[in-house]
mmCIF file of C-alpha atoms in Angstrom:
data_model
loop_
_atom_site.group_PDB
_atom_site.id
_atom_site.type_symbol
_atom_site.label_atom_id
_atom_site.label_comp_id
_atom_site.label_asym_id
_atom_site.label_seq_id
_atom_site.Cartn_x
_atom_site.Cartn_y
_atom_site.Cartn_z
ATOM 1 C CA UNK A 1 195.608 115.170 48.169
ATOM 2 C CA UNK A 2 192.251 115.229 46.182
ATOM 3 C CA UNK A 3 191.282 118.314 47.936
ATOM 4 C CA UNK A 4 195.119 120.197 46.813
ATOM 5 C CA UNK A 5 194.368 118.983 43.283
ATOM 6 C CA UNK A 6 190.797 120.799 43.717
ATOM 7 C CA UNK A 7 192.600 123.975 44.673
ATOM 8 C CA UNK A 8 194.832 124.383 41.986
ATOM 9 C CA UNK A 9 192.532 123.349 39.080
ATOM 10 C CA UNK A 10 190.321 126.281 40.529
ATOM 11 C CA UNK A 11 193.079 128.856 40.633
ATOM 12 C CA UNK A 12 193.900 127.498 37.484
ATOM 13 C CA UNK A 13 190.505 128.503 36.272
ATOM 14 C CA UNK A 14 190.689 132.046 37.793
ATOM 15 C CA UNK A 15 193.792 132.544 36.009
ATOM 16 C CA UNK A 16 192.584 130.962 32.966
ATOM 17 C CA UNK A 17 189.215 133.561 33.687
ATOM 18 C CA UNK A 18 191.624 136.915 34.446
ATOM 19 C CA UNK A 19 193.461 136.323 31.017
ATOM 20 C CA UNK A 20 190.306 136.054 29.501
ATOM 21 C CA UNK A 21 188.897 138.977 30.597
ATOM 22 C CA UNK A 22 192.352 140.832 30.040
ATOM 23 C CA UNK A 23 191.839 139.777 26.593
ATOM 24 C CA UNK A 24 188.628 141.512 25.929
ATOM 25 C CA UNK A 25 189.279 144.499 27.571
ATOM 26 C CA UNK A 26 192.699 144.742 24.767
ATOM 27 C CA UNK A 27 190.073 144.067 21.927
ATOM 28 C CA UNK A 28 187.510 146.467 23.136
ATOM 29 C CA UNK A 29 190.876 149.079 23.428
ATOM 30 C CA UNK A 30 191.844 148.043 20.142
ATOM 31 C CA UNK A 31 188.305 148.596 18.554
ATOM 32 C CA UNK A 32 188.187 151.850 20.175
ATOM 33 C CA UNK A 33 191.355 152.858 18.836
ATOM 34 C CA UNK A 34 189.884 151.995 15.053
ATOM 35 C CA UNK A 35 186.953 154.173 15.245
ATOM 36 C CA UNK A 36 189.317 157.083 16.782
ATOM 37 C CA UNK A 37 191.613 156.359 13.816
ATOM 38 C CA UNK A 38 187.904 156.542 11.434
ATOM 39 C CA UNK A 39 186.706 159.877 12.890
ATOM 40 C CA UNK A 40 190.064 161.375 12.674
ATOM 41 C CA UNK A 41 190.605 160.106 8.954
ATOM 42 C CA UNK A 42 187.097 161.646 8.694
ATOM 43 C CA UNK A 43 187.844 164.839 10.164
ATOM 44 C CA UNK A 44 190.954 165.369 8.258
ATOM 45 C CA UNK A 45 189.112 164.592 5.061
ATOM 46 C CA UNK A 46 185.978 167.115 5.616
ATOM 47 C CA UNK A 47 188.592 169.596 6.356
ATOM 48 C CA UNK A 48 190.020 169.738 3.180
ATOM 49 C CA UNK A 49 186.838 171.444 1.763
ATOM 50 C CA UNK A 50 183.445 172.921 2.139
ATOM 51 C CA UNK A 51 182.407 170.416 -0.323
ATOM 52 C CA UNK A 52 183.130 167.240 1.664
ATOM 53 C CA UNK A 53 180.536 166.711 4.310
ATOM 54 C CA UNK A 54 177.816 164.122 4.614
ATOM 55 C CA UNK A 55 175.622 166.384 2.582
ATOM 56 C CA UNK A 56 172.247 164.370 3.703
ATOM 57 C CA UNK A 57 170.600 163.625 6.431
ATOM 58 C CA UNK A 58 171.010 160.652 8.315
ATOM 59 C CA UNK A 59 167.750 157.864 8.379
ATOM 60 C CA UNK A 60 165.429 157.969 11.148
ATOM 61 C CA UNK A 61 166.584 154.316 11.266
ATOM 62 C CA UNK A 62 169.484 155.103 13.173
ATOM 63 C CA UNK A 63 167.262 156.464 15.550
ATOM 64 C CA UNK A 64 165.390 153.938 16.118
ATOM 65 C CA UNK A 65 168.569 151.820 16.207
ATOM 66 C CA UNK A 66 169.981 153.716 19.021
ATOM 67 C CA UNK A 67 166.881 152.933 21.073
ATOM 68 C CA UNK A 68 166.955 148.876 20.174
ATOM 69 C CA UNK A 69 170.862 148.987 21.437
ATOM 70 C CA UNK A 70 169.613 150.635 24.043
ATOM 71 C CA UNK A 71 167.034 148.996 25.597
ATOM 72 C CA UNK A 72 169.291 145.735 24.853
ATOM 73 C CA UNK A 73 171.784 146.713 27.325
ATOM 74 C CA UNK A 74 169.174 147.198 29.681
ATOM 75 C CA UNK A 75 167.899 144.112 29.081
ATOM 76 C CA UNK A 76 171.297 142.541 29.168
ATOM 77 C CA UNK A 77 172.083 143.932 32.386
ATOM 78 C CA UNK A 78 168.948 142.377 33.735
ATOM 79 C CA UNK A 79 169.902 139.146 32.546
ATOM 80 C CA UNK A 80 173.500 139.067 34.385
ATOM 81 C CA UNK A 81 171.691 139.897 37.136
ATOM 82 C CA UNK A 82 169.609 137.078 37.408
ATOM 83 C CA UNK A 83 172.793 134.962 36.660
ATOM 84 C CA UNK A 84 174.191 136.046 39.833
ATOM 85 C CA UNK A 85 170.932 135.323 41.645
ATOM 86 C CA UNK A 86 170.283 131.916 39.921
ATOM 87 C CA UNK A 87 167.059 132.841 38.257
ATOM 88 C CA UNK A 88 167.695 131.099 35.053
ATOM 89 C CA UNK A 89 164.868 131.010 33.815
ATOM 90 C CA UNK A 90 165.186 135.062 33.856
ATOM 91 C CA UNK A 91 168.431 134.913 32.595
ATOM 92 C CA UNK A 92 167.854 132.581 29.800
ATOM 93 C CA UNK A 93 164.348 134.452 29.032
ATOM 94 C CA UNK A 94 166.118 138.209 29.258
ATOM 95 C CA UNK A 95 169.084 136.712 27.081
ATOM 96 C CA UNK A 96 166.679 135.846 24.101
ATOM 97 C CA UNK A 97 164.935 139.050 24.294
ATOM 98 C CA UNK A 98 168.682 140.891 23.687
ATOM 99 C CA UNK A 99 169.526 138.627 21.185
ATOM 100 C CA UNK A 100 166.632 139.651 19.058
ATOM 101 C CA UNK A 101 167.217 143.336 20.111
ATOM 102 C CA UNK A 102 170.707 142.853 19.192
ATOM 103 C CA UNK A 103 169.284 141.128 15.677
ATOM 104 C CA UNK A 104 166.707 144.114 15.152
ATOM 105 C CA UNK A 105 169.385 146.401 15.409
ATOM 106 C CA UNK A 106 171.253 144.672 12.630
ATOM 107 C CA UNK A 107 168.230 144.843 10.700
ATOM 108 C CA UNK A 108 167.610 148.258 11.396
ATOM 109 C CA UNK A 109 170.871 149.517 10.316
ATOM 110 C CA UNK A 110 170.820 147.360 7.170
ATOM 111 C CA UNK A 111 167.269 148.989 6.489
ATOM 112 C CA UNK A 112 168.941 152.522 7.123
ATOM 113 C CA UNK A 113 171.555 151.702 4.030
ATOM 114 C CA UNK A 114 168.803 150.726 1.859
ATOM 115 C CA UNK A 115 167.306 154.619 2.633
ATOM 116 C CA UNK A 116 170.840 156.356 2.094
ATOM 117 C CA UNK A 117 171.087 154.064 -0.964
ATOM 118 C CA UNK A 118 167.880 154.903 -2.257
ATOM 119 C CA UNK A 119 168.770 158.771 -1.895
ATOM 120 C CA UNK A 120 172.010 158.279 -3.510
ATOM 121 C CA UNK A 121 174.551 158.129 -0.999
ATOM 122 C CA UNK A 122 175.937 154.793 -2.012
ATOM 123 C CA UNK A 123 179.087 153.655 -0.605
ATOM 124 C CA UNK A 124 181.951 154.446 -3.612
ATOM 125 C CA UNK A 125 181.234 157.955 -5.043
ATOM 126 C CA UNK A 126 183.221 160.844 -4.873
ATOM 127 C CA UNK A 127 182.088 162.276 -1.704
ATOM 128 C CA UNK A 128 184.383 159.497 0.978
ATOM 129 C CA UNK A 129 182.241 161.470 3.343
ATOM 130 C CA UNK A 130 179.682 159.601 2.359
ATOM 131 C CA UNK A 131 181.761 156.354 2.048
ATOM 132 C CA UNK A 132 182.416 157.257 5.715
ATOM 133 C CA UNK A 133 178.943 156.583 7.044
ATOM 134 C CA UNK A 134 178.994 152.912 5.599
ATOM 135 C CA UNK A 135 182.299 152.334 7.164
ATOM 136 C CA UNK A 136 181.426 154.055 10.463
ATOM 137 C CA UNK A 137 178.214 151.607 10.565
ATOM 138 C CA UNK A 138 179.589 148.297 8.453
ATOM 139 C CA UNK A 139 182.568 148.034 11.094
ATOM 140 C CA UNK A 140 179.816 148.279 14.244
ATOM 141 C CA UNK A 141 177.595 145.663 12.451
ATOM 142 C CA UNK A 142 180.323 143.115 12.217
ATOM 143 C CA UNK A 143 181.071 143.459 16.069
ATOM 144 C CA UNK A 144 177.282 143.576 16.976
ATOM 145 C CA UNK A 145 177.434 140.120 15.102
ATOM 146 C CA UNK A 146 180.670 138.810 16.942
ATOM 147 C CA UNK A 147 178.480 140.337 20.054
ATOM 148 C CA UNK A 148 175.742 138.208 19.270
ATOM 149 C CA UNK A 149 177.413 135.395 18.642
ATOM 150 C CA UNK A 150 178.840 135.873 22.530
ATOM 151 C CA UNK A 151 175.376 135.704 23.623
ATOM 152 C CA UNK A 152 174.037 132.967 21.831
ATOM 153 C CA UNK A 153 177.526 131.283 23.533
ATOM 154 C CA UNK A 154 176.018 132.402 27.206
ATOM 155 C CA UNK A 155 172.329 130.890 26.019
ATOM 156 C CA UNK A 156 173.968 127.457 24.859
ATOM 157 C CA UNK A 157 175.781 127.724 28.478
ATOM 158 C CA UNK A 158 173.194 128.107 30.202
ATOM 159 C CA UNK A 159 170.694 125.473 28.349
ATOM 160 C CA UNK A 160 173.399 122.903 29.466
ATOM 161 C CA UNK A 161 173.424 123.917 32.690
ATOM 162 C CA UNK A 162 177.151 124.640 33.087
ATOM 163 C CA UNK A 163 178.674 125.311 36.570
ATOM 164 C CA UNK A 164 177.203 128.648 37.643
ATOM 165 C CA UNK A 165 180.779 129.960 37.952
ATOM 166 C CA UNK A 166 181.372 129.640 34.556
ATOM 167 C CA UNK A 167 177.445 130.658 33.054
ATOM 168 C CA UNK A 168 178.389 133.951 35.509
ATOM 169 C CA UNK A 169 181.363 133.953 33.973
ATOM 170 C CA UNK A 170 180.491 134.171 30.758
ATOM 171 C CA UNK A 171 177.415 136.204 31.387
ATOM 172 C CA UNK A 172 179.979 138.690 32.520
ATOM 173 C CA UNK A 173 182.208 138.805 29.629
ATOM 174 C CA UNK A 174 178.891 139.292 27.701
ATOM 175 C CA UNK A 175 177.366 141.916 29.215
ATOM 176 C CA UNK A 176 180.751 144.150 29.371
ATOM 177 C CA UNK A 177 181.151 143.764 25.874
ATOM 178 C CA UNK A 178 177.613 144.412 24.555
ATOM 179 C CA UNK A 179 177.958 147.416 26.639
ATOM 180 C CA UNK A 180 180.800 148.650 24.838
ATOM 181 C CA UNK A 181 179.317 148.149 21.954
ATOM 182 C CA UNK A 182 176.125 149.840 22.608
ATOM 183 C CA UNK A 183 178.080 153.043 24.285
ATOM 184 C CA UNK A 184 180.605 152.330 20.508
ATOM 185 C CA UNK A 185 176.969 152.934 18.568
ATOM 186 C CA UNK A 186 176.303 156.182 20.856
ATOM 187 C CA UNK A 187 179.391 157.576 19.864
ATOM 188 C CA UNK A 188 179.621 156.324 16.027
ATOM 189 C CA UNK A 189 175.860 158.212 15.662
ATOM 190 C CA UNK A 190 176.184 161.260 17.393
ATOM 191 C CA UNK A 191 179.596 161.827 15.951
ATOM 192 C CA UNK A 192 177.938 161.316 12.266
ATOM 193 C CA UNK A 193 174.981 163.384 13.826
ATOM 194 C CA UNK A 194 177.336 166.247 14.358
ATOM 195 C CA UNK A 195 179.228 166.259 11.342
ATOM 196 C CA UNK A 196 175.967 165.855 8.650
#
């Protein structure tokens, strides 16, 4: 009888798990679906004149921001992997290290408005191109800190030693979406690359 109970709580979990994971892959849809919506508004707008574009160049902070998400997910990756091998030291040591990637990059890209500000590309004027770029990059930063906020959750697991089902759980969860988010920046930069 104690063993039956065992059973279902477990398959309880697993449900409980699949519906969890369903659940992120409808936000990350959802998010995608924004920034299609963004770069379509944005194409539609820059079509309506040779005067709309970007009409600057974008920082070399977003450069250098594209390499910090970069070698985050790297890092990430490395981390879920020694989840699933019980290294948790690793885990817990490569999960810090993305966390302040993940906090660089938010640092970087609020560095990169100070430069666009500075040069005069602030974010109401009469160019929404320009507005564009802030909206592009503001709506990234607040799911890079919702992303963040998911990996401090899989540091906290860890430091209390949950049940490695769950800390590989979560550690899961985590690393697919800071991967979407890093491969969301990819796309958000080289479509503003294309369209300065």
């Amino acid at each position: 009888m104690i063993a039956m109970a065992h059973y279902t709580q477990n398959r309880e979990d697993l449900t409980r798990q699949k519906a969890k994971k369903f659940n992120l892959w409808l936000g990350m849809i959802g998010m995608f679906m924004m920034f299609a919506a963004l770069s379509s508004g944005f194409i539609v707008y820059t079509a309506g004149g040779a005067d709309r574009g970007i009409k600057t160049l974008l920082p070399d902070a977003f450069i250098y921001s594209t390499l910090l998400i970069v070698l985050s997910s790297v890092t990430m990756q490395l981390a879920y992997a020694a989840a699933k091998r019980t290294a948790f030291g690793k885990q817990k040591l490569l999960l810090i290290v993305t966390i302040l990637l993940g906090l660089g990059f938010f640092a970087m890209q609020v560095h990169a408005w100070g430069i666009l500000t500075a040069r005069g590309v602030v974010f109401v004027n009469s160019n929404a191109s320009q507005s564009f770029i802030y909206v592009f990059t503001g709506m990234h930063l607040a799911h890079i800190f919702a992303g963040i906020l998911v990996l401090v959750r899989a540091l906290v697991g860890r430091i209390r030693n949950i049940p490695q089902v769950s800390n590989v759980f979560r550690m899961d969860l985590a690393t697919l979406f800071w991967h979407f988010l890093g491969i969301l920046w990819i796309y958000i930069y080289v479509f503003l690359l294309l369209n300065q």
